[in-house]
Coordinates of C-alpha atoms in Angstrom, one line a residue:
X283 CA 212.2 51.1 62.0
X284 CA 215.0 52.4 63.9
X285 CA 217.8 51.6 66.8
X286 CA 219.2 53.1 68.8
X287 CA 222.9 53.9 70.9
X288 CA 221.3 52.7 74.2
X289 CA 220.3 49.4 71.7
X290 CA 224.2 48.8 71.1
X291 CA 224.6 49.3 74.7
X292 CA 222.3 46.5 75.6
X293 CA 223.3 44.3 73.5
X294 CA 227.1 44.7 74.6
X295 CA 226.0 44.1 78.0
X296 CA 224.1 40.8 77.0
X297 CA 227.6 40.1 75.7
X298 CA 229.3 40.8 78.6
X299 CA 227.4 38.4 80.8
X300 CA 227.2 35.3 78.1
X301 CA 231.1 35.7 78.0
X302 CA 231.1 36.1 81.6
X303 CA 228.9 33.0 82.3
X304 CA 228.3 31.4 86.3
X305 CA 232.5 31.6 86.5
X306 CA 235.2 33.5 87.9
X307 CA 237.5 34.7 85.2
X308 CA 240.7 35.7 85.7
X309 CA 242.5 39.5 85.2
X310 CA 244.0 38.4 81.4
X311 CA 240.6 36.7 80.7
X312 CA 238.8 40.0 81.7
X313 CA 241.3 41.8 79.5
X314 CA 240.7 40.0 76.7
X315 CA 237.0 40.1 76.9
X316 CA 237.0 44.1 78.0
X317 CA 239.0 44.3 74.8
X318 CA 236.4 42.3 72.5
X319 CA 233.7 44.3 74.0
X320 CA 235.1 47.8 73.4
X321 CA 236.1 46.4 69.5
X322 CA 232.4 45.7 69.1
X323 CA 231.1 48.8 70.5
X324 CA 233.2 51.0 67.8
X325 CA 232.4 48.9 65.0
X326 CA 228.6 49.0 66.1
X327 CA 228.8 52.8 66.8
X328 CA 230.3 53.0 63.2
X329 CA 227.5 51.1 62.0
X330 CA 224.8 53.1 63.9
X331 CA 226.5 56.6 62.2
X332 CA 226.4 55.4 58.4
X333 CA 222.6 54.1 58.7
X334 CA 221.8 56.9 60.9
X335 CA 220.2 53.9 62.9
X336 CA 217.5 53.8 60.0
X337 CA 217.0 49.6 59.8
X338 CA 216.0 49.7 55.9
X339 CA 217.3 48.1 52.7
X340 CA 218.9 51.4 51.4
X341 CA 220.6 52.2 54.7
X342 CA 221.9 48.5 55.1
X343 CA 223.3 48.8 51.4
X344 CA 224.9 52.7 52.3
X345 CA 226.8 50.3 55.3
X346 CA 227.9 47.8 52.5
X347 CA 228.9 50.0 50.1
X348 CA 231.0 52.3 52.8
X349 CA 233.0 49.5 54.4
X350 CA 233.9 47.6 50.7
X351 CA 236.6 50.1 50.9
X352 CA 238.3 48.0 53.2
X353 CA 240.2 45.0 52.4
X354 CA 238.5 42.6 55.1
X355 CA 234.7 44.5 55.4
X356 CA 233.7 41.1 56.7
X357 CA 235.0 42.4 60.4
X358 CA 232.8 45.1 60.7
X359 CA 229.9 43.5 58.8
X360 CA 230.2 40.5 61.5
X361 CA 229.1 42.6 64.4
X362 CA 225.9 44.2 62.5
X363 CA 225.1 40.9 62.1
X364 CA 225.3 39.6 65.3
X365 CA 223.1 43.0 66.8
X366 CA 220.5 42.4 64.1
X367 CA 219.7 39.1 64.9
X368 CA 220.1 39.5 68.8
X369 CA 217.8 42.5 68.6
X370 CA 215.2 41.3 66.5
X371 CA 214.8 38.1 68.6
X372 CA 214.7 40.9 72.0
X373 CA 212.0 43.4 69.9
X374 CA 210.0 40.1 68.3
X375 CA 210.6 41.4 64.9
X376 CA 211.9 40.3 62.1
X377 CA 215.2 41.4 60.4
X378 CA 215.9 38.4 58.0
X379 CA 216.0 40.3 55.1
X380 CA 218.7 43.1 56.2
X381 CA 220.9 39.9 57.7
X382 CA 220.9 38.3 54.3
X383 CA 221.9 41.9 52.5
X384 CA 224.6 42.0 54.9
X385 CA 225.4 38.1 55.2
X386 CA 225.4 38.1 51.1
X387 CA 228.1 41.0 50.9
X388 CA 230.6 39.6 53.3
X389 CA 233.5 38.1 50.9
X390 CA 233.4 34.7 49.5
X391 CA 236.5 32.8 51.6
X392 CA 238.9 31.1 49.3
X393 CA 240.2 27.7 49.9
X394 CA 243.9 28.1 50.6
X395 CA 246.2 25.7 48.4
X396 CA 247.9 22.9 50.2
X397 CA 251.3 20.9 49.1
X398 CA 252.2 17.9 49.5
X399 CA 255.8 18.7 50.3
X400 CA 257.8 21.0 52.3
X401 CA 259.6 23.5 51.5
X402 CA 263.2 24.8 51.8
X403 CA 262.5 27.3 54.8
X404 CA 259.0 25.9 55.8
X405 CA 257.7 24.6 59.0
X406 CA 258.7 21.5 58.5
X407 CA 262.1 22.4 57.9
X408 CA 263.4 23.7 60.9
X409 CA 266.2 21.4 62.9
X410 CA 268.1 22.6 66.4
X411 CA 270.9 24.4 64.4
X412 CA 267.7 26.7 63.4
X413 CA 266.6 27.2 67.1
X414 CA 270.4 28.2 68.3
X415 CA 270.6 30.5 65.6
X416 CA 267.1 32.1 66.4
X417 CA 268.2 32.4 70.4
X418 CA 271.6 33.3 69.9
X419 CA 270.7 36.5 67.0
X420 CA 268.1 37.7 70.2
X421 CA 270.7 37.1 72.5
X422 CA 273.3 39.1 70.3
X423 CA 271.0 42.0 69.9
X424 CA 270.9 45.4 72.2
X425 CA 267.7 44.2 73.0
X426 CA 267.3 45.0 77.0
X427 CA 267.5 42.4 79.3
X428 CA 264.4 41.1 80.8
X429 CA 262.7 41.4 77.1
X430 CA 265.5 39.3 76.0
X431 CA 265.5 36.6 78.4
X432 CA 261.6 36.7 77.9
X433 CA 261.8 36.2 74.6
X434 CA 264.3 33.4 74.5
X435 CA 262.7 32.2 77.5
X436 CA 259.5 31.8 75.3
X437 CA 261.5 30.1 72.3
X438 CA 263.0 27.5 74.3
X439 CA 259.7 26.8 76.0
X440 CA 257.8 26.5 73.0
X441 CA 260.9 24.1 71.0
X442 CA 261.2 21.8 74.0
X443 CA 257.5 21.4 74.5
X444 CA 255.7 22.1 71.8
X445 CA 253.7 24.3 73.1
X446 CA 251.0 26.6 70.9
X447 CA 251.8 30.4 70.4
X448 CA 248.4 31.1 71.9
X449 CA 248.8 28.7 75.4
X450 CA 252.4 30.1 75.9
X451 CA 251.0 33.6 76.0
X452 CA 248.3 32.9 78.2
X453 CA 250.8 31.9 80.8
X454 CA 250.7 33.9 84.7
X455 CA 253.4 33.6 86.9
X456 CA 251.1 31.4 89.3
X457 CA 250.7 29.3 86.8
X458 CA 254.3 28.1 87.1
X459 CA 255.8 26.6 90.7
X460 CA 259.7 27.2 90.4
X461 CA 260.1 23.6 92.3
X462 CA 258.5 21.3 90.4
X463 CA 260.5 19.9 86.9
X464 CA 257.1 20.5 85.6
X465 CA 253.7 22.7 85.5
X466 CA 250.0 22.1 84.5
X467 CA 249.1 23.9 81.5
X468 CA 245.3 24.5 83.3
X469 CA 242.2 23.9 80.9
X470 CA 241.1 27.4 80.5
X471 CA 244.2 28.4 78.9
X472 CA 244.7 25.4 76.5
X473 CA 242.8 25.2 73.0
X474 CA 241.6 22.1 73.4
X475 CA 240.3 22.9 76.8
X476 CA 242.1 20.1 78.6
X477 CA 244.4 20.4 81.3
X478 CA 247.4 18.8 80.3
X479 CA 251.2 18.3 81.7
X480 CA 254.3 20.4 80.3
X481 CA 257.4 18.9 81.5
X482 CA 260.7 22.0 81.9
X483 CA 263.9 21.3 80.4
X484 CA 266.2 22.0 82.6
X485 CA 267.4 25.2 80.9
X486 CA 264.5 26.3 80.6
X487 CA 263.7 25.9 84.1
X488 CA 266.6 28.0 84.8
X489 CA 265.5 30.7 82.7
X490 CA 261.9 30.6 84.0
X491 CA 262.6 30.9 87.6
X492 CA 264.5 34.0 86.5
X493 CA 262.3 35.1 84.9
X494 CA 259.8 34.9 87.7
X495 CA 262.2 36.4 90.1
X496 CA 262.8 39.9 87.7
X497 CA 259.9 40.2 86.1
X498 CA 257.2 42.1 86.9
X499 CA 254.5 41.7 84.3
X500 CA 251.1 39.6 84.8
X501 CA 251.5 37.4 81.9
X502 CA 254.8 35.7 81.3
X503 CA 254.9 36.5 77.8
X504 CA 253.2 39.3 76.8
X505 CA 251.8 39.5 73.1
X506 CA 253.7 42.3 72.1
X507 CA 256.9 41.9 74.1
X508 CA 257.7 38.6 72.0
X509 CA 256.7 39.8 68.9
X510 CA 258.6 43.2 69.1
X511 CA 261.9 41.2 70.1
X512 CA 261.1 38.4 67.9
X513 CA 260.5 41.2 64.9
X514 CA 263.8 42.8 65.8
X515 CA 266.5 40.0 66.1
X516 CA 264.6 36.7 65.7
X517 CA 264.6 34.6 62.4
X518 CA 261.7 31.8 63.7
X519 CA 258.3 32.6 64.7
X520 CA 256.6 31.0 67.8
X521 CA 254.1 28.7 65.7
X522 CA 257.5 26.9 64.2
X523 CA 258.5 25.5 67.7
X524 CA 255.6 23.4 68.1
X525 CA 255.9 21.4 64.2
X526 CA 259.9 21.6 65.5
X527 CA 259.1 19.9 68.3
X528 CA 257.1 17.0 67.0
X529 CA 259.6 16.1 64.3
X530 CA 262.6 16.4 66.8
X531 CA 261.4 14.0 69.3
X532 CA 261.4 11.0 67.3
X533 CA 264.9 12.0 67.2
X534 CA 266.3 12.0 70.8
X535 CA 263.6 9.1 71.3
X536 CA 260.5 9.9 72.7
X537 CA 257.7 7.9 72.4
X538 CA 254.6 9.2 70.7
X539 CA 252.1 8.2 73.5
X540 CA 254.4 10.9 75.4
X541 CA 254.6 13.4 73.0
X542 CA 251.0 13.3 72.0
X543 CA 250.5 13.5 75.7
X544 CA 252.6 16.7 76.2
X545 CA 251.4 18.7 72.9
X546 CA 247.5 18.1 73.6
X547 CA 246.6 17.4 69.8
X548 CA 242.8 18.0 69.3
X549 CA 240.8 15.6 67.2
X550 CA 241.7 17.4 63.8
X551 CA 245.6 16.9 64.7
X552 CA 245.4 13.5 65.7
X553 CA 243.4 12.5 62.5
X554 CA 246.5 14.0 60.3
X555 CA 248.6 12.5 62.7
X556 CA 247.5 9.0 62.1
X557 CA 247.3 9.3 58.2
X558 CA 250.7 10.8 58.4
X559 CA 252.8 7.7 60.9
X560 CA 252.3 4.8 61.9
X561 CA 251.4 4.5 65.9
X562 CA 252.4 1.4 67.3
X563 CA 249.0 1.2 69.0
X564 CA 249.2 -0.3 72.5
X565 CA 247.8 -0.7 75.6
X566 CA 250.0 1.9 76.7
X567 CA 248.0 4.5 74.2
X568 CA 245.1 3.8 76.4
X569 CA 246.3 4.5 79.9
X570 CA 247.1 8.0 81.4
X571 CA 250.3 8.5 83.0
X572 CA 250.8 10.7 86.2
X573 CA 252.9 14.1 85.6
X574 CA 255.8 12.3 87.5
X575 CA 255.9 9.4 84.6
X576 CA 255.7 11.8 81.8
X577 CA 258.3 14.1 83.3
X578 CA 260.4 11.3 83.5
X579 CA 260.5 10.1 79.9
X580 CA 260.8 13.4 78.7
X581 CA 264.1 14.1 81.1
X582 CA 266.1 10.8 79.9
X583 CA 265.3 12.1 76.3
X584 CA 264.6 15.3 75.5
X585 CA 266.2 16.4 79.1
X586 CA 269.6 15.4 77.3
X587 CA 269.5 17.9 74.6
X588 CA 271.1 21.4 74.5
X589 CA 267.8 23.1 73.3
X590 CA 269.5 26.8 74.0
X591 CA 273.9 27.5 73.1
X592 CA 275.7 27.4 75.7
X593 CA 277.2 30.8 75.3
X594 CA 273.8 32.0 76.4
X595 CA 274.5 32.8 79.9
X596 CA 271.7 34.9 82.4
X597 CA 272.3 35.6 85.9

């Protein structure tokens, strides 16, 4: 038994449509899933020039053998995987037993370790003097300007709203409307798949509409922008602002049925949640408030505090 190159090519275009669906995508989601696609096509071109495309035992365990060299072989064993199964269901044959050789080499995952404390330096133990410190070492630095402003942009977006890495990256310039004192993150970019509101400090809503008026790039904060600026100068990573921002808000006084509204925990964070505090549960938990309510709150709390130095200055 054998496959083929035009085999691979099939099966990326069955890809292609399942990822595609009945719905417009956008230009970043097409990026993304262009970028998936040509990922896949390597690894499966790899996998067709080590077995020669000979679907046998001994060619599946010449595969193993050659990618064990790596120190994660599980990435490029995933994708045989996937073609196997896919083409055996589209040929009517049966492939079982080179899945299991392949599913039985990919490494055995090891529970990471958890504590029940924080440590000095952790997550969990970053205050506001941490943030102005972060914004103020990117702002110091020769970085040039619209990186910069991106960058601390990004930081002060993330600390004031808790906002994941991954939704604050996914961000286009028409998701944003430079009037409002607030934006909806839309569903398709959120990880739980829920639109949701994001209320804009008012510094940050400064910095944003600059932002949008210089910059020229399709997503407002670029992957590798932030992470070169952040590796350069920064001493926080994105994924800090959001436990930063949860701890904090107690702190200036917002209520958790508004924070919990503004950070879109899924199901798994609002289990932890509720074995970590106690939630005055109300009737107020139960109703949803409009963007105008929730903007509110957060102004006469969290629109009091000075979330980037005031030697920070853009124009």
């Amino acid at each position: 038994m054998h496959f083929t190159r035009d085999d691979i090519r099939a099966f990326l275009i069955y890809l292609g449509a399942e990822f595609r669906g009945d719905r417009a995508i956008s230009r970043n989601e097409e990026e993304i899933r262009t970028s998936t696609l040509e990922d896949l096509r390597k690894k499966l071109y790899q996998f067709y020039d080590i077995t020669y495309g000979e679907l046998s035992p001994s060619s599946i365990l010449s595969f193993i053998n050659d990618r064990s060299r790596y120190q994660d072989p599980g990435k490029y064993i995933n994708p045989a995987v996937r073609f196997l199964t896919w083409l055996q269901d589209v040929r009517g044959e049966d492939y079982s037993n080179l899945v299991r050789l392949l599913e039985g080499a990919k490494p055995k995952r090891t529970r990471r370790k958890k504590k029940a404390y924080a440590e000095r330096g952790s997550v969990f133990d970053v205050t506001l003097e941490d943030v102005h410190t972060h914004i103020l070492n990117i702002y110091r630095s020769d970085t040039r300007t619209i990186p910069k402003l991106r960058a601390i942009t990004a930081s002060a977006l993330a600390a004031s709203t808790g906002l994941r890495p991954e939704e604050l990256k996914r961000l286009e310039p028409s998701d944003i409307d430079p009037i409002q004192h607030y934006f909806i993150l839309p569903a398709e970019k959120s990880k739980t798949h829920t639109e949701r509101v994001i209320p804009l400090h008012p510094q940050v809503r400064i910095m944003l509409n600059l932002l949008l008026r210089y910059s020229r790039s399709e997503l407002l904060f670029s992957d590798g922008s932030i992470r070169h600026v952040f590796s350069r100068a920064g001493t926080l990573k994105l994924k800090q602002f959001r436990k930063f921002f949860a701890i904090y808000s107690p702190k200036v006084g917002l209520k958790d049925v508004y924070r919990i509204a503004i950070m879109g925990h899924d199901s798994e964070e609002l289990e932890k949640l509720l074995q970590s505090i106690k939630l005055e549960v109300t009737e107020e938990f139960y109703r949803k408030f409009t963007p105008e309510a929730i903007t509110q709150e957060y102004m006469k709390t969290w629109g009091r505090v000075r979330i980037v130095p005031e030697r920070v200055k853009f124009s």
